[in-house]
Amino acid sequence: MTTQLKLAITDAEWEIMRVIWTAKSTSSKEIINALQDKMGWKPTTVKTLIGRLVEKKLLTTQAVGNKFIYTATVTEEESVRKVTLDVFSHICNKKIGKTIANVLAESTLSQDDILLLTEVLEQKKKQAVNEVVCSCSKGQCDCCKE
């Protein structure tokens, strides 16, 4: 399912994708039903959003009788990873650790989540550098002052 992503999707499109990722493949009617209470969208709104996702090549369509079945071309994990890395590409390398710590502090985590994070940090600790190098151009952050 790997596709080269330029993942520029709206919050509304994310809602559609979450339904499709959960269902694996589904019809517009099933998407409408899944989001009816949460979003209150009209069927035409859902179909417009689906059309945009198809245009962006994030969904494929398959005609089955008189309806279309939609399937994601990218996984949820790939998409979340891409969006996260995109955010980090806009932050000074020296601030990424603190940013991750802030996200963790604000997140509800299970014991399993904490165990996984601890394992990842133990591996990162073995490869850690003494000081992270700033990636910014002059004037983009405090650490690059001459």
PDB file of C-alpha atoms in Angstrom:
ATOM      1  CA  MET A   1       0.000   0.000   0.000  1.00  0.00           C
ATOM      2  CA  THR A   2       2.963   2.352  -0.179  1.00  0.00           C
ATOM      3  CA  THR A   3       2.346   5.424  -2.283  1.00  0.00           C
ATOM      4  CA  GLN A   4       4.561   8.461  -2.415  1.00  0.00           C
ATOM      5  CA  LEU A   5       2.581  10.908  -0.340  1.00  0.00           C
ATOM      6  CA  LYS A   6       2.137  14.597  -0.584  1.00  0.00           C
ATOM      7  CA  LEU A   7      -0.439  14.358   2.147  1.00  0.00           C
ATOM      8  CA  ALA A   8      -2.365  17.599   1.970  1.00  0.00           C
ATOM      9  CA  ILE A   9      -5.798  16.626   3.197  1.00  0.00           C
ATOM     10  CA  THR A  10      -8.314  18.622   5.167  1.00  0.00           C
ATOM     11  CA  ASP A  11      -9.712  17.720   8.565  1.00  0.00           C
ATOM     12  CA  ALA A  12     -12.965  16.709   6.859  1.00  0.00           C
ATOM     13  CA  GLU A  13     -11.082  14.406   4.470  1.00  0.00           C
ATOM     14  CA  TRP A  14      -9.314  12.836   7.479  1.00  0.00           C
ATOM     15  CA  GLU A  15     -12.736  11.919   8.878  1.00  0.00           C
ATOM     16  CA  ILE A  16     -13.603  10.118   5.635  1.00  0.00           C
ATOM     17  CA  MET A  17     -10.228   8.352   5.555  1.00  0.00           C
ATOM     18  CA  ARG A  18     -10.616   7.137   9.142  1.00  0.00           C
ATOM     19  CA  VAL A  19     -13.874   5.396   8.222  1.00  0.00           C
ATOM     20  CA  ILE A  20     -12.273   3.791   5.162  1.00  0.00           C
ATOM     21  CA  TRP A  21      -9.148   2.714   7.072  1.00  0.00           C
ATOM     22  CA  THR A  22     -11.365   1.050   9.664  1.00  0.00           C
ATOM     23  CA  ALA A  23     -13.613  -0.679   7.117  1.00  0.00           C
ATOM     24  CA  LYS A  24     -10.747  -1.515   4.687  1.00  0.00           C
ATOM     25  CA  SER A  25     -13.137  -0.851   1.782  1.00  0.00           C
ATOM     26  CA  THR A  26     -16.602   0.649   1.869  1.00  0.00           C
ATOM     27  CA  SER A  27     -19.356   2.458  -0.017  1.00  0.00           C
ATOM     28  CA  SER A  28     -20.335   6.115   0.238  1.00  0.00           C
ATOM     29  CA  LYS A  29     -23.575   5.062   1.955  1.00  0.00           C
ATOM     30  CA  GLU A  30     -21.612   3.313   4.706  1.00  0.00           C
ATOM     31  CA  ILE A  31     -19.359   6.367   5.113  1.00  0.00           C
ATOM     32  CA  ILE A  32     -22.411   8.637   5.331  1.00  0.00           C
ATOM     33  CA  ASN A  33     -23.976   6.375   7.974  1.00  0.00           C
ATOM     34  CA  ALA A  34     -20.735   6.200   9.977  1.00  0.00           C
ATOM     35  CA  LEU A  35     -20.316   9.984  10.098  1.00  0.00           C
ATOM     36  CA  GLN A  36     -23.966  11.077  10.246  1.00  0.00           C
ATOM     37  CA  ASP A  37     -24.157  11.657  13.999  1.00  0.00           C
ATOM     38  CA  LYS A  38     -20.636  12.996  14.464  1.00  0.00           C
ATOM     39  CA  MET A  39     -20.447  15.356  11.502  1.00  0.00           C
ATOM     40  CA  GLY A  40     -24.056  15.926  10.415  1.00  0.00           C
ATOM     41  CA  TRP A  41     -22.990  16.099   6.769  1.00  0.00           C
ATOM     42  CA  LYS A  42     -25.386  15.741   3.863  1.00  0.00           C
ATOM     43  CA  PRO A  43     -24.717  12.864   1.450  1.00  0.00           C
ATOM     44  CA  THR A  44     -23.566  15.336  -1.219  1.00  0.00           C
ATOM     45  CA  THR A  45     -20.894  16.687   1.144  1.00  0.00           C
ATOM     46  CA  VAL A  46     -19.551  13.195   1.807  1.00  0.00           C
ATOM     47  CA  LYS A  47     -19.526  12.381  -1.922  1.00  0.00           C
ATOM     48  CA  THR A  48     -17.686  15.636  -2.673  1.00  0.00           C
ATOM     49  CA  LEU A  49     -15.045  14.807  -0.061  1.00  0.00           C
ATOM     50  CA  ILE A  50     -14.705  11.266  -1.437  1.00  0.00           C
ATOM     51  CA  GLY A  51     -14.267  12.718  -4.929  1.00  0.00           C
ATOM     52  CA  ARG A  52     -11.453  14.962  -3.715  1.00  0.00           C
ATOM     53  CA  LEU A  53      -9.710  11.996  -2.081  1.00  0.00           C
ATOM     54  CA  VAL A  54     -10.018  10.018  -5.324  1.00  0.00           C
ATOM     55  CA  GLU A  55      -8.540  12.986  -7.258  1.00  0.00           C
ATOM     56  CA  LYS A  56      -5.661  13.095  -4.775  1.00  0.00           C
ATOM     57  CA  LYS A  57      -5.151   9.369  -5.431  1.00  0.00           C
ATOM     58  CA  LEU A  58      -5.685   8.526  -1.768  1.00  0.00           C
ATOM     59  CA  LEU A  59      -8.682   6.339  -2.658  1.00  0.00           C
ATOM     60  CA  THR A  60      -9.364   3.860  -5.419  1.00  0.00           C
ATOM     61  CA  THR A  61     -12.835   3.072  -6.687  1.00  0.00           C
ATOM     62  CA  GLN A  62     -14.367  -0.184  -7.815  1.00  0.00           C
ATOM     63  CA  ALA A  63     -17.818  -0.336  -9.382  1.00  0.00           C
ATOM     64  CA  VAL A  64     -19.974  -3.039  -7.807  1.00  0.00           C
ATOM     65  CA  GLY A  65     -23.453  -3.059  -9.272  1.00  0.00           C
ATOM     66  CA  ASN A  66     -24.871   0.446  -8.974  1.00  0.00           C
ATOM     67  CA  LYS A  67     -22.462   1.623  -6.273  1.00  0.00           C
ATOM     68  CA  PHE A  68     -18.770   2.313  -5.857  1.00  0.00           C
ATOM     69  CA  ILE A  69     -16.533   0.720  -3.263  1.00  0.00           C
ATOM     70  CA  TYR A  70     -13.696   2.898  -1.975  1.00  0.00           C
ATOM     71  CA  THR A  71     -10.351   1.614  -0.730  1.00  0.00           C
ATOM     72  CA  ALA A  72      -7.448   3.629   0.675  1.00  0.00           C
ATOM     73  CA  THR A  73      -4.186   3.656  -1.271  1.00  0.00           C
ATOM     74  CA  VAL A  74      -2.221   4.553   1.866  1.00  0.00           C
ATOM     75  CA  THR A  75      -2.416   3.130   5.360  1.00  0.00           C
ATOM     76  CA  GLU A  76      -3.414   5.142   8.386  1.00  0.00           C
ATOM     77  CA  GLU A  77       0.020   4.503   9.880  1.00  0.00           C
ATOM     78  CA  GLU A  78       1.773   5.856   6.749  1.00  0.00           C
ATOM     79  CA  SER A  79      -0.451   8.917   6.726  1.00  0.00           C
ATOM     80  CA  VAL A  80       0.015   9.756  10.399  1.00  0.00           C
ATOM     81  CA  ARG A  81       3.765   9.248  10.048  1.00  0.00           C
ATOM     82  CA  LYS A  82       3.912  11.542   7.015  1.00  0.00           C
ATOM     83  CA  VAL A  83       1.911  14.298   8.705  1.00  0.00           C
ATOM     84  CA  THR A  84       4.036  14.046  11.848  1.00  0.00           C
ATOM     85  CA  LEU A  85       7.290  14.225   9.886  1.00  0.00           C
ATOM     86  CA  ASP A  86       5.902  17.178   7.924  1.00  0.00           C
ATOM     87  CA  VAL A  87       5.258  19.027  11.203  1.00  0.00           C
ATOM     88  CA  PHE A  88       8.762  18.215  12.460  1.00  0.00           C
ATOM     89  CA  SER A  89      10.261  19.499   9.197  1.00  0.00           C
ATOM     90  CA  HIS A  90       9.017  22.961  10.227  1.00  0.00           C
ATOM     91  CA  ILE A  91      10.669  22.858  13.668  1.00  0.00           C
ATOM     92  CA  CYS A  92      14.323  23.380  14.567  1.00  0.00           C
ATOM     93  CA  ASN A  93      15.987  19.981  15.091  1.00  0.00           C
ATOM     94  CA  LYS A  94      16.996  21.151  18.576  1.00  0.00           C
ATOM     95  CA  LYS A  95      13.320  21.595  19.540  1.00  0.00           C
ATOM     96  CA  ILE A  96      12.005  18.222  18.356  1.00  0.00           C
ATOM     97  CA  GLY A  97      12.789  16.402  21.622  1.00  0.00           C
ATOM     98  CA  LYS A  98      10.958  19.014  23.695  1.00  0.00           C
ATOM     99  CA  THR A  99       8.055  18.981  21.238  1.00  0.00           C
ATOM    100  CA  ILE A 100       7.740  15.200  21.560  1.00  0.00           C
ATOM    101  CA  ALA A 101       7.888  15.530  25.362  1.00  0.00           C
ATOM    102  CA  ASN A 102       5.095  18.126  25.262  1.00  0.00           C
ATOM    103  CA  VAL A 103       2.926  15.852  23.096  1.00  0.00           C
ATOM    104  CA  LEU A 104       3.525  12.950  25.494  1.00  0.00           C
ATOM    105  CA  ALA A 105       2.653  15.105  28.500  1.00  0.00           C
ATOM    106  CA  GLU A 106      -0.672  16.045  26.887  1.00  0.00           C
ATOM    107  CA  SER A 107      -1.561  12.498  25.738  1.00  0.00           C
ATOM    108  CA  THR A 108      -3.429   9.727  27.512  1.00  0.00           C
ATOM    109  CA  LEU A 109      -1.251   6.607  27.272  1.00  0.00           C
ATOM    110  CA  SER A 110      -1.768   2.970  28.210  1.00  0.00           C
ATOM    111  CA  GLN A 111       0.814   0.883  30.049  1.00  0.00           C
ATOM    112  CA  ASP A 112       1.568  -0.819  26.709  1.00  0.00           C
ATOM    113  CA  ASP A 113       2.108   2.576  25.058  1.00  0.00           C
ATOM    114  CA  ILE A 114       4.549   3.569  27.794  1.00  0.00           C
ATOM    115  CA  LEU A 115       6.393   0.258  27.474  1.00  0.00           C
ATOM    116  CA  LEU A 116       6.724   0.749  23.707  1.00  0.00           C
ATOM    117  CA  LEU A 117       7.970   4.316  24.150  1.00  0.00           C
ATOM    118  CA  THR A 118      10.460   3.202  26.787  1.00  0.00           C
ATOM    119  CA  GLU A 119      11.823   0.541  24.412  1.00  0.00           C
ATOM    120  CA  VAL A 120      12.129   3.053  21.566  1.00  0.00           C
ATOM    121  CA  LEU A 121      13.893   5.549  23.841  1.00  0.00           C
ATOM    122  CA  GLU A 122      16.316   2.870  25.061  1.00  0.00           C
ATOM    123  CA  GLN A 123      17.258   2.141  21.434  1.00  0.00           C
ATOM    124  CA  LYS A 124      17.545   5.866  20.623  1.00  0.00           C
ATOM    125  CA  LYS A 125      19.731   6.351  23.708  1.00  0.00           C
ATOM    126  CA  LYS A 126      22.312   3.939  22.246  1.00  0.00           C
ATOM    127  CA  GLN A 127      22.582   6.091  19.097  1.00  0.00           C
ATOM    128  CA  ALA A 128      22.106   9.530  20.654  1.00  0.00           C
ATOM    129  CA  VAL A 129      24.439  12.381  19.790  1.00  0.00           C
ATOM    130  CA  ASN A 130      25.798  14.758  22.427  1.00  0.00           C
ATOM    131  CA  GLU A 131      24.158  17.735  20.773  1.00  0.00           C
ATOM    132  CA  VAL A 132      21.532  17.932  18.048  1.00  0.00           C
ATOM    133  CA  VAL A 133      22.578  20.202  15.181  1.00  0.00           C
ATOM    134  CA  CYS A 134      20.320  23.117  14.297  1.00  0.00           C
ATOM    135  CA  SER A 135      18.722  22.746  10.861  1.00  0.00           C
ATOM    136  CA  CYS A 136      17.439  26.300  10.500  1.00  0.00           C
ATOM    137  CA  SER A 137      18.466  29.113   8.235  1.00  0.00           C
ATOM    138  CA  LYS A 138      19.815  32.230   9.905  1.00  0.00           C
ATOM    139  CA  GLY A 139      16.983  34.128  11.562  1.00  0.00           C
ATOM    140  CA  GLN A 140      14.612  31.153  11.885  1.00  0.00           C
ATOM    141  CA  CYS A 141      15.383  30.256  15.505  1.00  0.00           C
ATOM    142  CA  ASP A 142      17.206  31.410  18.647  1.00  0.00           C
ATOM    143  CA  CYS A 143      20.019  28.857  18.508  1.00  0.00           C
ATOM    144  CA  CYS A 144      21.442  30.156  15.201  1.00  0.00           C
ATOM    145  CA  LYS A 145      22.341  33.652  16.403  1.00  0.00           C
ATOM    146  CA  GLU A 146      25.850  34.733  15.557  1.00  0.00           C
TER     147      GLU A 146
END
